PDB file of C-alpha atoms in Angstrom:
ATOM      1  CA  ASP A   1     107.721  76.227  91.568  1.00 65.00           C
ATOM      2  CA  ALA A   2     108.445  79.884  92.249  1.00 75.00           C
ATOM      3  CA  GLY A   3     106.874  82.413  89.979  1.00 92.00           C
ATOM      4  CA  VAL A   4     108.490  85.651  88.898  1.00 96.00           C
ATOM      5  CA  THR A   5     110.307  87.319  91.760  1.00 96.00           C
ATOM      6  CA  GLN A   6     111.483  90.916  92.004  1.00 97.00           C
ATOM      7  CA  SER A   7     113.615  92.852  94.431  1.00 97.00           C
ATOM      8  CA  PRO A   8     113.442  95.116  96.219  1.00 97.00           C
ATOM      9  CA  THR A   9     109.747  95.500  96.975  1.00 96.00           C
ATOM     10  CA  HIS A  10     109.963  99.209  97.679  1.00 96.00           C
ATOM     11  CA  LEU A  11     112.640 101.787  97.055  1.00 96.00           C
ATOM     12  CA  ILE A  12     112.991 105.478  97.804  1.00 98.00           C
ATOM     13  CA  LYS A  13     115.545 107.554  95.912  1.00 98.00           C
ATOM     14  CA  THR A  14     116.220 111.218  95.312  1.00 98.00           C
ATOM     15  CA  ARG A  15     116.434 113.039  92.012  1.00 98.00           C
ATOM     16  CA  GLY A  16     119.639 112.440  90.106  1.00 98.00           C
ATOM     17  CA  GLN A  17     120.414 109.132  91.770  1.00 98.00           C
ATOM     18  CA  GLN A  18     120.690 105.778  90.042  1.00 98.00           C
ATOM     19  CA  VAL A  19     118.718 102.631  90.792  1.00 98.00           C
ATOM     20  CA  THR A  20     118.993  98.934  89.925  1.00 98.00           C
ATOM     21  CA  LEU A  21     115.985  96.636  90.063  1.00 98.00           C
ATOM     22  CA  ARG A  22     116.231  92.872  89.831  1.00 98.00           C
ATOM     23  CA  CYS A  23     114.037  90.125  88.436  1.00 98.00           C
ATOM     24  CA  SER A  24     114.153  86.332  88.396  1.00 97.00           C
ATOM     25  CA  PRO A  25     111.857  84.775  85.802  1.00 96.00           C
ATOM     26  CA  LYS A  26     109.542  81.853  86.330  1.00 94.00           C
ATOM     27  CA  SER A  27     111.325  78.526  86.083  1.00 92.00           C
ATOM     28  CA  GLY A  28     111.683  77.446  82.465  1.00 89.00           C
ATOM     29  CA  HIS A  29     111.179  80.929  81.058  1.00 92.00           C
ATOM     30  CA  ASP A  30     113.904  82.541  78.975  1.00 91.00           C
ATOM     31  CA  THR A  31     112.389  85.890  77.998  1.00 92.00           C
ATOM     32  CA  VAL A  32     112.070  88.824  80.370  1.00 95.00           C
ATOM     33  CA  SER A  33     110.217  92.076  79.766  1.00 95.00           C
ATOM     34  CA  TRP A  34     110.131  95.193  81.913  1.00 97.00           C
ATOM     35  CA  TYR A  35     107.146  97.507  82.264  1.00 97.00           C
ATOM     36  CA  GLN A  36     106.544 100.794  84.037  1.00 98.00           C
ATOM     37  CA  GLN A  37     103.126 101.348  85.569  1.00 97.00           C
ATOM     38  CA  ALA A  38     102.156 104.794  86.787  1.00 95.00           C
ATOM     39  CA  LEU A  39      99.284 105.112  89.235  1.00 92.00           C
ATOM     40  CA  GLY A  40      95.936 104.581  87.506  1.00 90.00           C
ATOM     41  CA  GLN A  41      97.529 103.641  84.182  1.00 93.00           C
ATOM     42  CA  GLY A  42      98.267 100.450  82.322  1.00 94.00           C
ATOM     43  CA  PRO A  43     101.788  99.019  82.227  1.00 96.00           C
ATOM     44  CA  GLN A  44     104.062 100.639  79.638  1.00 96.00           C
ATOM     45  CA  PHE A  45     106.609  98.449  77.850  1.00 94.00           C
ATOM     46  CA  ILE A  46     110.225  99.412  78.526  1.00 96.00           C
ATOM     47  CA  PHE A  47     112.205  96.619  76.865  1.00 95.00           C
ATOM     48  CA  GLN A  48     112.529  92.878  76.471  1.00 94.00           C
ATOM     49  CA  TYR A  49     115.539  90.594  76.852  1.00 95.00           C
ATOM     50  CA  TYR A  50     116.141  87.230  75.255  1.00 92.00           C
ATOM     51  CA  GLU A  51     119.419  85.296  75.117  1.00 91.00           C
ATOM     52  CA  GLU A  52     121.098  88.168  76.988  1.00 93.00           C
ATOM     53  CA  GLU A  53     120.244  90.636  74.216  1.00 94.00           C
ATOM     54  CA  GLU A  54     117.770  93.497  74.186  1.00 93.00           C
ATOM     55  CA  ARG A  55     115.282  92.312  71.595  1.00 89.00           C
ATOM     56  CA  GLN A  56     112.808  95.163  71.563  1.00 88.00           C
ATOM     57  CA  ARG A  57     112.515  98.541  73.213  1.00 91.00           C
ATOM     58  CA  GLY A  58     109.633 100.843  74.022  1.00 91.00           C
ATOM     59  CA  ASN A  59     109.573 104.614  74.005  1.00 92.00           C
ATOM     60  CA  PHE A  60     111.876 105.184  76.969  1.00 96.00           C
ATOM     61  CA  PRO A  61     115.043 107.301  77.103  1.00 97.00           C
ATOM     62  CA  ASP A  62     118.554 105.885  77.258  1.00 96.00           C
ATOM     63  CA  ARG A  63     118.556 106.509  81.008  1.00 98.00           C
ATOM     64  CA  PHE A  64     116.728 103.202  81.149  1.00 98.00           C
ATOM     65  CA  SER A  65     119.007 100.263  80.494  1.00 97.00           C
ATOM     66  CA  GLY A  66     118.995  96.609  81.285  1.00 97.00           C
ATOM     67  CA  HIS A  67     120.816  93.375  81.324  1.00 96.00           C
ATOM     68  CA  GLN A  68     120.028  89.679  81.195  1.00 97.00           C
ATOM     69  CA  PHE A  69     122.299  87.093  82.758  1.00 97.00           C
ATOM     70  CA  PRO A  70     123.011  83.532  81.588  1.00 96.00           C
ATOM     71  CA  ASN A  71     120.539  82.194  84.171  1.00 95.00           C
ATOM     72  CA  TYR A  72     117.850  84.393  82.507  1.00 95.00           C
ATOM     73  CA  SER A  73     117.540  86.756  85.455  1.00 97.00           C
ATOM     74  CA  SER A  74     117.504  90.419  84.582  1.00 98.00           C
ATOM     75  CA  GLU A  75     118.266  93.884  85.892  1.00 98.00           C
ATOM     76  CA  LEU A  76     116.719  97.226  85.080  1.00 98.00           C
ATOM     77  CA  ASN A  77     118.918 100.278  85.639  1.00 98.00           C
ATOM     78  CA  VAL A  78     117.663 103.833  85.671  1.00 98.00           C
ATOM     79  CA  ASN A  79     120.153 106.707  85.773  1.00 97.00           C
ATOM     80  CA  ALA A  80     119.652 110.368  86.646  1.00 98.00           C
ATOM     81  CA  LEU A  81     116.308 109.715  88.281  1.00 98.00           C
ATOM     82  CA  LEU A  82     113.492 112.194  87.732  1.00 98.00           C
ATOM     83  CA  LEU A  83     110.384 112.719  89.829  1.00 97.00           C
ATOM     84  CA  GLY A  84     108.372 111.303  86.931  1.00 97.00           C
ATOM     85  CA  ASP A  85     110.163 107.984  87.241  1.00 98.00           C
ATOM     86  CA  SER A  86     108.138 107.246  90.353  1.00 97.00           C
ATOM     87  CA  ALA A  87     106.066 104.202  89.442  1.00 97.00           C
ATOM     88  CA  LEU A  88     105.589 100.485  89.876  1.00 97.00           C
ATOM     89  CA  TYR A  89     108.162  98.596  87.840  1.00 98.00           C
ATOM     90  CA  LEU A  90     106.972  95.202  86.704  1.00 98.00           C
ATOM     91  CA  CYS A  91     108.962  92.319  85.341  1.00 97.00           C
ATOM     92  CA  ALA A  92     107.258  89.703  83.204  1.00 96.00           C
ATOM     93  CA  SER A  93     108.569  86.430  81.853  1.00 94.00           C
ATOM     94  CA  LYS A  94     107.525  83.984  79.169  1.00 89.00           C
ATOM     95  CA  GLY A  95     108.850  80.829  77.648  1.00 83.00           C
ATOM     96  CA  THR A  96     109.865  80.338  74.043  1.00 75.00           C
ATOM     97  CA  GLY A  97     106.772  79.758  71.966  1.00 71.00           C
ATOM     98  CA  ASP A  98     104.372  81.163  74.570  1.00 70.00           C
ATOM     99  CA  MET A  99     101.942  83.461  72.852  1.00 69.00           C
ATOM    100  CA  GLY A 100      99.875  86.013  74.723  1.00 70.00           C
ATOM    101  CA  GLU A 101     100.575  84.857  78.252  1.00 84.00           C
ATOM    102  CA  GLN A 102     103.228  86.584  80.284  1.00 89.00           C
ATOM    103  CA  PHE A 103     103.749  86.010  84.000  1.00 92.00           C
ATOM    104  CA  PHE A 104     104.224  89.168  86.034  1.00 95.00           C
ATOM    105  CA  GLY A 105     106.161  89.600  89.215  1.00 96.00           C
ATOM    106  CA  PRO A 106     104.835  91.604  92.184  1.00 95.00           C
ATOM    107  CA  GLY A 107     106.751  94.683  91.087  1.00 97.00           C
ATOM    108  CA  THR A 108     109.081  97.195  92.689  1.00 97.00           C
ATOM    109  CA  ARG A 109     107.495 100.416  93.894  1.00 97.00           C
ATOM    110  CA  LEU A 110     109.989 103.213  93.184  1.00 98.00           C
ATOM    111  CA  THR A 111     109.481 106.612  94.755  1.00 97.00           C
ATOM    112  CA  VAL A 112     111.696 109.489  93.634  1.00 98.00           C
ATOM    113  CA  LEU A 113     111.799 112.500  95.952  1.00 96.00           C
TER     114      LEU A 113
ATOM    115  CA  GLY B   1     101.967 103.326  67.224  1.00 70.00           C
ATOM    116  CA  GLN B   2      99.260 101.547  69.100  1.00 77.00           C
ATOM    117  CA  SER B   3      96.193 102.787  70.955  1.00 89.00           C
ATOM    118  CA  LEU B   4      93.552 100.938  72.923  1.00 94.00           C
ATOM    119  CA  GLU B   5      90.264 102.145  74.330  1.00 95.00           C
ATOM    120  CA  GLN B   6      88.285 100.562  77.125  1.00 97.00           C
ATOM    121  CA  PRO B   7      85.763 101.991  79.600  1.00 97.00           C
ATOM    122  CA  SER B   8      87.320 103.459  82.705  1.00 96.00           C
ATOM    123  CA  GLU B   9      84.818 102.054  85.188  1.00 97.00           C
ATOM    124  CA  VAL B  10      82.079  99.428  85.319  1.00 97.00           C
ATOM    125  CA  THR B  11      79.812  98.540  88.239  1.00 97.00           C
ATOM    126  CA  ALA B  12      77.783  95.322  88.499  1.00 97.00           C
ATOM    127  CA  VAL B  13      76.054  93.305  91.184  1.00 97.00           C
ATOM    128  CA  GLU B  14      77.195  89.966  92.503  1.00 97.00           C
ATOM    129  CA  GLY B  15      75.961  87.090  90.360  1.00 97.00           C
ATOM    130  CA  ALA B  16      75.470  89.236  87.277  1.00 97.00           C
ATOM    131  CA  ILE B  17      77.266  89.186  83.921  1.00 97.00           C
ATOM    132  CA  VAL B  18      79.474  92.044  82.762  1.00 97.00           C
ATOM    133  CA  GLN B  19      81.167  92.735  79.442  1.00 98.00           C
ATOM    134  CA  ILE B  20      84.258  94.915  79.132  1.00 98.00           C
ATOM    135  CA  ASN B  21      84.921  96.145  75.615  1.00 97.00           C
ATOM    136  CA  CYS B  22      88.236  96.994  74.025  1.00 97.00           C
ATOM    137  CA  THR B  23      88.881  98.644  70.689  1.00 97.00           C
ATOM    138  CA  TYR B  24      92.381  98.982  69.326  1.00 96.00           C
ATOM    139  CA  GLN B  25      94.398 100.595  66.575  1.00 94.00           C
ATOM    140  CA  THR B  26      97.725  99.011  65.855  1.00 87.00           C
ATOM    141  CA  SER B  27     100.050  97.731  63.185  1.00 83.00           C
ATOM    142  CA  GLY B  28     101.597  94.289  63.347  1.00 83.00           C
ATOM    143  CA  PHE B  29      98.733  92.869  65.388  1.00 88.00           C
ATOM    144  CA  TYR B  30      99.227  89.308  66.597  1.00 88.00           C
ATOM    145  CA  GLY B  31      96.620  88.931  69.311  1.00 92.00           C
ATOM    146  CA  LEU B  32      94.652  90.404  72.196  1.00 95.00           C
ATOM    147  CA  SER B  33      95.247  89.489  75.820  1.00 94.00           C
ATOM    148  CA  TRP B  34      93.329  90.261  78.987  1.00 96.00           C
ATOM    149  CA  TYR B  35      94.852  90.749  82.427  1.00 97.00           C
ATOM    150  CA  GLN B  36      93.354  91.225  85.865  1.00 97.00           C
ATOM    151  CA  GLN B  37      95.050  93.368  88.486  1.00 97.00           C
ATOM    152  CA  HIS B  38      93.924  93.780  92.073  1.00 96.00           C
ATOM    153  CA  ASP B  39      94.984  96.906  93.941  1.00 93.00           C
ATOM    154  CA  GLY B  40      98.619  96.565  94.961  1.00 89.00           C
ATOM    155  CA  GLY B  41      99.007  93.325  93.025  1.00 92.00           C
ATOM    156  CA  ALA B  42     100.606  92.148  89.818  1.00 93.00           C
ATOM    157  CA  PRO B  43      98.711  91.738  86.556  1.00 95.00           C
ATOM    158  CA  THR B  44      97.449  88.179  86.161  1.00 95.00           C
ATOM    159  CA  PHE B  45      96.854  86.626  82.764  1.00 93.00           C
ATOM    160  CA  LEU B  46      93.214  85.761  81.967  1.00 94.00           C
ATOM    161  CA  SER B  47      92.992  84.960  78.274  1.00 93.00           C
ATOM    162  CA  TYR B  48      94.479  85.403  74.815  1.00 92.00           C
ATOM    163  CA  ASN B  49      92.801  85.549  71.401  1.00 94.00           C
ATOM    164  CA  ALA B  50      94.832  85.354  68.231  1.00 91.00           C
ATOM    165  CA  LEU B  51      91.952  84.345  65.962  1.00 94.00           C
ATOM    166  CA  ASP B  52      88.397  85.594  65.618  1.00 96.00           C
ATOM    167  CA  GLY B  53      85.889  84.055  67.956  1.00 96.00           C
ATOM    168  CA  LEU B  54      85.181  83.233  71.539  1.00 96.00           C
ATOM    169  CA  GLU B  55      87.564  81.643  74.047  1.00 93.00           C
ATOM    170  CA  GLU B  56      86.035  80.317  77.254  1.00 93.00           C
ATOM    171  CA  THR B  57      87.859  79.628  80.517  1.00 88.00           C
ATOM    172  CA  GLY B  58      85.534  78.923  83.400  1.00 92.00           C
ATOM    173  CA  ARG B  59      83.559  82.042  84.310  1.00 95.00           C
ATOM    174  CA  PHE B  60      85.630  84.167  81.949  1.00 96.00           C
ATOM    175  CA  SER B  61      85.257  84.381  78.163  1.00 96.00           C
ATOM    176  CA  SER B  62      87.036  86.564  75.655  1.00 97.00           C
ATOM    177  CA  PHE B  63      86.047  87.485  72.125  1.00 98.00           C
ATOM    178  CA  LEU B  64      87.993  88.915  69.213  1.00 98.00           C
ATOM    179  CA  SER B  65      87.002  90.380  65.867  1.00 97.00           C
ATOM    180  CA  ARG B  66      90.145  91.230  63.919  1.00 95.00           C
ATOM    181  CA  SER B  67      88.194  92.889  61.107  1.00 95.00           C
ATOM    182  CA  ASP B  68      86.560  95.268  63.603  1.00 96.00           C
ATOM    183  CA  SER B  69      89.702  95.711  65.756  1.00 96.00           C
ATOM    184  CA  TYR B  70      87.498  94.881  68.700  1.00 96.00           C
ATOM    185  CA  GLY B  71      87.402  92.480  71.559  1.00 98.00           C
ATOM    186  CA  TYR B  72      85.641  91.980  74.847  1.00 98.00           C
ATOM    187  CA  LEU B  73      86.000  90.172  78.130  1.00 98.00           C
ATOM    188  CA  LEU B  74      82.865  88.574  79.555  1.00 98.00           C
ATOM    189  CA  LEU B  75      82.699  87.785  83.240  1.00 97.00           C
ATOM    190  CA  GLN B  76      79.843  85.586  84.413  1.00 97.00           C
ATOM    191  CA  GLU B  77      78.482  84.803  87.875  1.00 97.00           C
ATOM    192  CA  LEU B  78      80.298  87.797  89.285  1.00 97.00           C
ATOM    193  CA  GLN B  79      81.859  87.428  92.695  1.00 97.00           C
ATOM    194  CA  MET B  80      83.077  90.107  95.080  1.00 97.00           C
ATOM    195  CA  LYS B  81      86.652  88.943  94.482  1.00 97.00           C
ATOM    196  CA  ASP B  82      86.282  89.927  90.812  1.00 98.00           C
ATOM    197  CA  SER B  83      86.486  93.593  91.857  1.00 98.00           C
ATOM    198  CA  ALA B  84      89.734  94.645  90.207  1.00 98.00           C
ATOM    199  CA  SER B  85      91.150  96.459  87.190  1.00 98.00           C
ATOM    200  CA  TYR B  86      91.002  94.680  83.859  1.00 98.00           C
ATOM    201  CA  PHE B  87      93.410  95.493  81.049  1.00 97.00           C
ATOM    202  CA  CYS B  88      93.286  94.553  77.420  1.00 97.00           C
ATOM    203  CA  ALA B  89      96.677  94.343  75.748  1.00 95.00           C
ATOM    204  CA  VAL B  90      97.633  93.883  72.125  1.00 93.00           C
ATOM    205  CA  ARG B  91     100.540  91.665  71.219  1.00 89.00           C
ATOM    206  CA  VAL B  92     102.650  93.039  68.423  1.00 82.00           C
ATOM    207  CA  GLY B  93     105.998  92.228  66.911  1.00 70.00           C
ATOM    208  CA  GLY B  94     105.983  88.464  66.473  1.00 61.00           C
ATOM    209  CA  THR B  95     108.450  86.605  68.631  1.00 59.00           C
ATOM    210  CA  ALA B  96     109.330  89.731  70.554  1.00 60.00           C
ATOM    211  CA  SER B  97     105.787  89.590  71.962  1.00 71.00           C
ATOM    212  CA  LYS B  98     105.676  93.177  73.136  1.00 83.00           C
ATOM    213  CA  LEU B  99     102.426  93.926  74.943  1.00 89.00           C
ATOM    214  CA  THR B 100     100.777  97.319  74.671  1.00 91.00           C
ATOM    215  CA  PHE B 101      98.216  97.801  77.437  1.00 94.00           C
ATOM    216  CA  GLY B 102      95.061  99.861  77.577  1.00 92.00           C
ATOM    217  CA  THR B 103      94.416 102.207  80.479  1.00 93.00           C
ATOM    218  CA  GLY B 104      92.283  99.623  82.245  1.00 96.00           C
ATOM    219  CA  THR B 105      88.684  99.193  83.361  1.00 98.00           C
ATOM    220  CA  ARG B 106      87.982  99.290  87.062  1.00 97.00           C
ATOM    221  CA  LEU B 107      85.255  96.783  87.904  1.00 98.00           C
ATOM    222  CA  GLN B 108      83.341  97.228  91.128  1.00 97.00           C
ATOM    223  CA  VAL B 109      81.144  94.300  92.158  1.00 97.00           C
ATOM    224  CA  THR B 110      78.445  95.209  94.673  1.00 96.00           C
ATOM    225  CA  LEU B 111      76.000  93.195  96.767  1.00 92.00           C
TER     226      LEU B 111
END
């Protein structure tokens, strides 16, 4: 049983470019959340998707957008990249009814030059 | 908004017991989770407390006091592999289950 998978593992972009990150949730999970983790900090909540809808959003600008597909996989899109967007982007999944436990993927390390 | 405070670093010797505290300020509190993260790795779930009291899972225990907005993670029989960052995270927002993480405690286990 595969856990949460993310692609790509690493990515290098330049300022102003756009990026798309992908996530496949753990089998049986229907809810996907995205987090941004800067070096030495805790993960920061970006948004959560359930039934292909954005259910909740953190304090991130509209440059950050997402999508969930019918198979529960998800994408995170970031437009007009800034140097400060350099971080580890984590995807986490949970099943309906799961309480505090979320399963995290290995993350995508984004570097913006 | 939410805020969490936990010590930035803790050092302990192998075989010892260590307690990592977490205090929080939040509205819409549903529960407190703990995650472990090794360098370069993904956060891994350790425990979740929704009600006051102690939850025990092997060498790890977690405690919550909702009235004090306080919790802790207790690690017993420390092993070198326990060297990692530990994050407390509050769950808010009901079914949306948004997690707000603290800044993490870096645990160094020494011989």
